[in-house]
């Protein structure tokens, strides 16, 4: 099974419509996909309305667990908790934050604010995350991402070590923007092993942890109005 909790459609900086992105993921053998288009403090409602409709159709027609979400991107750290709460209220089933990747000018303190927030599900590509912030992520059930995306993946080994030291939960995401970015089971496993995880640890990051998060998200979908 393939699980991927960070992808983008053409509603932000991807190239595919939400429904085509889901269809291609389904063809690739995905069990679940979250579409997490970039957003700031505004525009939650229109974005999530469009994502939710295509995700609902895909779930009904193809059986793939398609999840409408957001990627809170380049926000002032002191506004992340507010934005995450607003995204939840607007219908985001998954809230992911664009972490302090080493290749973009993300504001320092983003990792800390995200790891401290109970409304955040995933801290994407958190770069050179500190053990303090990784421990906060563990405490608040915020998953840390190992990314297959070029540039973001530079710090995967550091993220894996921080998670191992603190008990934070890891998962592998594609951060897909184009069809060729989508995961395969082999790519996800290779990414986890390449980050320095043992075979057992890689299996947890690519199967056990994604399935645990998916159970939470599925419960949210069942409670959401159709």
Coordinates of C-alpha atoms in Angstrom, one line a residue:
X1 CA 0.0 0.0 0.0
X2 CA 1.1 3.6 -0.7
X3 CA 0.2 6.5 1.6
X4 CA 1.0 10.1 0.8
X5 CA -0.1 13.0 3.0
X6 CA 1.5 15.9 1.1
X7 CA 0.6 16.7 -2.5
X8 CA -0.4 19.8 -4.4
X9 CA -2.9 20.4 -7.2
X10 CA -3.1 23.3 -9.6
X11 CA -5.1 25.1 -7.0
X12 CA -1.7 26.1 -5.7
X13 CA 1.6 25.3 -7.3
X14 CA 0.9 21.8 -8.8
X15 CA 0.0 21.1 -12.4
X16 CA -2.9 18.7 -12.1
X17 CA -6.5 19.3 -11.1
X18 CA -7.4 17.6 -7.8
X19 CA -9.4 14.9 -9.4
X20 CA -6.7 14.0 -11.9
X21 CA -4.1 14.0 -9.2
X22 CA -6.2 11.5 -7.2
X23 CA -6.8 9.4 -10.3
X24 CA -3.1 9.2 -11.1
X25 CA -2.3 8.3 -7.4
X26 CA -5.0 5.6 -7.5
X27 CA -3.4 4.2 -10.7
X28 CA -0.1 4.1 -8.9
X29 CA -1.5 1.9 -6.2
X30 CA -2.2 4.5 -3.5
X31 CA -4.4 3.5 -0.5
X32 CA -4.7 7.1 0.6
X33 CA -3.7 10.6 -0.7
X34 CA -4.1 14.0 1.0
X35 CA -4.2 17.1 -1.2
X36 CA -2.6 19.8 0.8
X37 CA -2.5 23.0 -1.4
X38 CA -0.6 26.0 -0.1
X39 CA -2.5 28.6 1.8
X40 CA -1.9 31.4 4.2
X41 CA -4.5 33.1 6.5
X42 CA -7.1 33.6 3.8
X43 CA -9.0 31.6 1.2
X44 CA -9.6 28.4 3.3
X45 CA -13.3 28.2 2.3
X46 CA -13.1 28.3 -1.5
X47 CA -10.0 26.0 -1.6
X48 CA -11.4 23.4 0.7
X49 CA -14.8 23.4 -0.9
X50 CA -13.2 22.5 -4.3
X51 CA -10.9 19.9 -2.8
X52 CA -13.6 18.3 -0.7
X53 CA -15.9 17.8 -3.6
X54 CA -13.3 16.0 -5.8
X55 CA -12.1 14.0 -2.8
X56 CA -15.6 12.9 -2.1
X57 CA -16.2 11.8 -5.7
X58 CA -12.9 9.8 -5.7
X59 CA -13.7 8.1 -2.5
X60 CA -17.2 7.1 -3.7
X61 CA -16.1 6.0 -7.2
X62 CA -12.7 4.5 -6.8
X63 CA -12.3 3.6 -3.1
X64 CA -9.1 5.5 -2.6
X65 CA -9.1 7.5 0.7
X66 CA -8.8 11.0 -0.7
X67 CA -8.3 13.7 2.0
X68 CA -8.9 17.4 1.6
X69 CA -6.2 19.3 3.5
X70 CA -4.0 22.4 3.5
X71 CA -0.3 23.2 3.7
X72 CA 0.1 26.3 5.8
X73 CA 3.1 28.0 4.1
X74 CA 5.5 30.8 5.1
X75 CA 3.2 32.1 7.9
X76 CA 4.5 34.1 10.8
X77 CA 5.1 31.5 13.5
X78 CA 2.8 33.3 16.0
X79 CA -0.1 32.9 13.5
X80 CA 0.2 29.2 12.9
X81 CA -2.1 28.0 15.7
X82 CA -4.8 30.5 14.6
X83 CA -4.5 29.4 11.0
X84 CA -4.6 25.7 11.8
X85 CA -7.8 26.2 13.8
X86 CA -9.4 28.2 11.0
X87 CA -8.4 25.6 8.5
X88 CA -10.0 22.9 10.6
X89 CA -13.2 25.0 10.9
X90 CA -13.3 25.4 7.2
X91 CA -13.2 21.7 6.5
X92 CA -9.5 20.7 6.4
X93 CA -9.4 17.1 7.4
X94 CA -5.6 17.2 7.5
X95 CA -3.4 20.3 8.4
X96 CA 0.2 20.2 7.4
X97 CA 2.7 23.0 7.9
X98 CA 5.5 23.9 5.6
X99 CA 8.5 23.3 7.9
X100 CA 12.0 24.9 8.0
X101 CA 13.4 23.2 4.9
X102 CA 17.0 24.0 4.2
X103 CA 16.2 25.3 0.7
X104 CA 13.6 28.0 1.4
X105 CA 13.4 31.1 3.5
X106 CA 11.0 29.7 6.1
X107 CA 10.8 31.8 9.2
X108 CA 12.7 30.5 12.2
X109 CA 10.3 29.3 14.9
X110 CA 7.9 27.7 12.3
X111 CA 8.9 24.2 13.5
X112 CA 8.5 25.1 17.1
X113 CA 5.0 26.7 16.6
X114 CA 3.9 23.7 14.5
X115 CA 5.2 21.0 16.9
X116 CA 3.4 22.8 19.7
X117 CA 0.0 22.9 18.0
X118 CA -2.6 20.2 18.5
X119 CA -4.4 21.2 15.3
X120 CA -1.4 20.4 13.2
X121 CA -1.1 16.8 11.9
X122 CA 2.1 16.8 10.0
X123 CA 5.2 19.0 10.0
X124 CA 6.5 18.8 6.4
X125 CA 10.2 18.7 5.6
X126 CA 11.3 20.2 9.0
X127 CA 14.9 20.6 8.0
X128 CA 17.4 20.8 10.9
X129 CA 14.8 20.4 13.5
X130 CA 16.0 20.6 17.1
X131 CA 15.5 17.8 19.6
X132 CA 13.4 20.1 21.7
X133 CA 10.9 20.7 18.8
X134 CA 11.0 17.0 17.8
X135 CA 10.1 16.1 21.4
X136 CA 7.2 18.6 21.3
X137 CA 6.0 16.9 18.1
X138 CA 6.1 13.6 19.8
X139 CA 4.1 15.1 22.8
X140 CA 1.5 16.6 20.5
X141 CA 1.2 13.7 18.0
X142 CA 2.5 15.8 15.2
X143 CA 4.1 13.6 12.5
X144 CA 7.5 14.5 11.1
X145 CA 8.0 14.1 7.4
X146 CA 10.7 12.4 5.5
X147 CA 10.4 14.0 2.0
X148 CA 11.2 12.5 -1.4
X149 CA 11.3 16.0 -2.9
X150 CA 14.6 17.4 -4.2
X151 CA 16.1 19.9 -1.7
X152 CA 13.7 19.1 1.1
X153 CA 15.2 15.6 1.3
X154 CA 18.6 17.0 2.2
X155 CA 17.8 16.9 5.9
X156 CA 16.0 13.6 6.0
X157 CA 18.8 11.9 7.9
X158 CA 18.9 14.6 10.5
X159 CA 15.1 14.4 10.9
X160 CA 15.2 10.7 11.3
X161 CA 17.9 10.9 14.0
X162 CA 16.0 13.6 15.9
X163 CA 12.8 11.4 15.8
X164 CA 14.7 8.4 17.0
X165 CA 16.2 10.4 20.0
X166 CA 12.8 11.9 21.0
X167 CA 10.1 9.3 20.0
X168 CA 8.6 11.5 17.3
X169 CA 6.6 9.7 14.7
X170 CA 7.9 9.7 11.1
X171 CA 6.2 9.2 7.8
X172 CA 7.3 9.5 4.1
X173 CA 5.6 12.0 1.8
X174 CA 6.2 12.9 -1.8
X175 CA 5.3 16.7 -1.8
X176 CA 4.2 15.9 -5.3
X177 CA 3.7 18.8 -7.8
X178 CA 3.8 16.8 -11.0
X179 CA 2.8 13.2 -11.8
X180 CA 6.4 11.9 -11.8
X181 CA 6.7 13.1 -8.2
X182 CA 4.1 10.6 -6.9
X183 CA 5.3 7.8 -4.6
X184 CA 5.7 4.1 -5.2
X185 CA 6.1 1.6 -2.4
X186 CA 9.7 1.1 -3.4
X187 CA 10.5 4.8 -3.4
X188 CA 8.9 5.4 0.0
X189 CA 10.9 2.5 1.5
X190 CA 14.2 3.6 -0.2
X191 CA 13.7 7.1 1.2
X192 CA 13.2 5.8 4.7
X193 CA 16.2 3.5 4.5
X194 CA 18.3 6.2 2.9
X195 CA 17.5 8.5 5.9
X196 CA 19.3 5.9 8.1
X197 CA 16.3 4.0 9.5
X198 CA 16.6 0.2 10.1
X199 CA 14.4 -2.1 8.1
X200 CA 12.0 -2.2 11.1
X201 CA 12.1 1.6 11.4
X202 CA 11.5 2.0 7.7
X203 CA 8.5 -0.3 7.9
X204 CA 7.1 1.8 10.7
X205 CA 7.6 5.0 8.8
X206 CA 6.1 3.7 5.6
X207 CA 3.3 1.5 6.9
X208 CA 2.5 1.5 10.6
X209 CA 2.6 5.3 11.1
X210 CA 0.7 6.2 7.9
X211 CA -2.0 3.6 8.8
X212 CA -2.3 5.1 12.3
X213 CA -2.7 8.6 10.9
X214 CA -5.1 7.4 8.2
X215 CA -7.4 5.9 10.9
X216 CA -7.6 9.3 12.6
X217 CA -8.3 11.1 9.3
X218 CA -10.9 8.5 8.2
X219 CA -12.8 9.1 11.5
X220 CA -12.8 12.8 10.7
X221 CA -14.1 12.2 7.2
X222 CA -16.9 10.1 8.6
X223 CA -17.9 12.9 11.0
X224 CA -17.7 15.6 8.3
X225 CA -20.9 16.8 6.6
X226 CA -21.3 15.5 3.0

